[in-house]
Amino acid sequence: MSNQWKWCATDSEGKVIKGWYQDDNGKWYHLDEETGVMTTGWYKDTRDNNWYYLDENGVMQTGWIILEEIWYYLEPDSTGFKGACYIDRTATIDGKEYSFNKEGHMVDSSLISTNLFNFVKFFEGCYLHAYYCPSHVLTIGIGNTNPKWTSLGTITEDQAIEAFKEDMKVFADGVDSLSSNANVPLNAYQRESLISFSFNVGLGALESSTLWKNICTGVTDPEVINENFSRWNKGSDGNVLHGLIKRRYCEARLFLTGSYSTEI
C-alpha cells in the first residue's frame, strides 16, 4: 500500500475501506463511513456512543492525552471499546482514583496543580492553631473553616494538607459543575483561578457574580475581567482589605495569562 493510506485505504480488491481499520502495525484508524477519508480529531461512534480521539496522522489514541491543557483518558485495553474516552465516571488507573466530567475532562482534585496549592497557601497562610480570620470566621490550616478541623484547636501540618485537599475537592468540583452546566469551557489556569476565587468568597458568590456572567457570555477584555475580580476586596465588615486587593489582582492575572505569580 502506498502513502495514500494517510487519506484513505483500499483492500486487496482495490475497494476503499470505510469505518474502523487496523493496519499491519496494529494501529487503529477511522475512515469516513461514506467517503473513506481518514478521520482526525474527536470522533463519536454512533454504534457504541463512545468518543474516540485520532491524532493528526489519523492514529487512534489510548491512555492519557492532554489537549489544550485538559487531560483525558482513553481506554488502553482491548475490551471491545479500546480508545473510548472515559466520560462522567470515576476510575482507578495505576492504583489511583480519578474522576472525569461529562466532557471527559479529568477533574480529580488530588491532581490540582502544585502551582495552585502554593498560590492559595501564599494568600491563606498555614496556621496550625485555630484563629479568627479578618472576616471573623474561625479558621485553621490553609484557610479551612470546617468545624471538623477548627474544633481541634491545633493540628499538624499533615492534617492541614489533608484538610486543604478536602476543601479543594469541594471547590474544584463546584467550578467544574458550573463550567459544565453553563457549557463554558475553561482552560487549566482559568479553572484554577476560579477555584482560588471561590475558595475565598464561596461558590455561590462566584455563580452570582458579574465575573461569572461575563465569562459565560465570552467576555475576554482584560480591563473588564480585572475590574470584575477587583470588586471582591472587602471583608465581612465591609472594609477593604489590602490582602484581598493583591489576591484579586493575582487571580485575575492568573485567569488572563496563566501566571501563578503572587507578586504585583
mmCIF file of N, CA and C in Angstrom, residues 131-139 235-237 239:
data_model
loop_
_atom_site.group_PDB
_atom_site.id
_atom_site.type_symbol
_atom_site.label_atom_id
_atom_site.label_comp_id
_atom_site.label_asym_id
_atom_site.label_seq_id
_atom_site.Cartn_x
_atom_site.Cartn_y
_atom_site.Cartn_z
ATOM 1 N N TYR A 131 -7.705 30.183 64.566
ATOM 2 C CA TYR A 131 -7.698 31.641 64.735
ATOM 3 C C TYR A 131 -8.902 32.225 64.013
ATOM 4 N N TYR A 132 -9.184 33.485 64.266
ATOM 5 C CA TYR A 132 -10.265 34.169 63.568
ATOM 6 C C TYR A 132 -9.665 35.016 62.447
ATOM 7 N N CYS A 133 -10.136 34.760 61.235
ATOM 8 C CA CYS A 133 -9.634 35.482 60.070
ATOM 9 C C CYS A 133 -10.172 36.921 60.094
ATOM 10 N N PRO A 134 -9.732 37.807 59.166
ATOM 11 C CA PRO A 134 -10.212 39.193 59.146
ATOM 12 C C PRO A 134 -11.725 39.335 59.018
ATOM 13 N N SER A 135 -12.402 38.289 58.513
ATOM 14 C CA SER A 135 -13.865 38.312 58.417
ATOM 15 C C SER A 135 -14.515 37.681 59.644
ATOM 16 N N HIS A 136 -13.691 37.437 60.679
ATOM 17 C CA HIS A 136 -14.168 36.930 61.976
ATOM 18 C C HIS A 136 -14.757 35.514 61.885
ATOM 19 N N VAL A 137 -14.159 34.694 61.032
ATOM 20 C CA VAL A 137 -14.550 33.293 60.891
ATOM 21 C C VAL A 137 -13.441 32.426 61.471
ATOM 22 N N LEU A 138 -13.816 31.466 62.327
ATOM 23 C CA LEU A 138 -12.815 30.576 62.918
ATOM 24 C C LEU A 138 -12.179 29.741 61.820
ATOM 25 N N THR A 139 -10.857 29.762 61.772
ATOM 26 C CA THR A 139 -10.105 29.176 60.659
ATOM 27 C C THR A 139 -8.901 28.418 61.201
ATOM 28 N N GLY A 235 -13.772 42.674 53.443
ATOM 29 C CA GLY A 235 -14.073 41.676 54.456
ATOM 30 C C GLY A 235 -15.552 41.700 54.788
ATOM 31 N N SER A 236 -15.965 40.831 55.699
ATOM 32 C CA SER A 236 -17.379 40.743 56.055
ATOM 33 C C SER A 236 -17.900 42.020 56.716
ATOM 34 N N ASP A 237 -16.996 42.850 57.232
ATOM 35 C CA ASP A 237 -17.407 44.107 57.865
ATOM 36 C C ASP A 237 -17.483 45.256 56.863
ATOM 37 N N ASN A 239 -15.065 46.532 55.099
ATOM 38 C CA ASN A 239 -13.819 47.281 54.942
ATOM 39 C C ASN A 239 -12.927 46.639 53.873
#
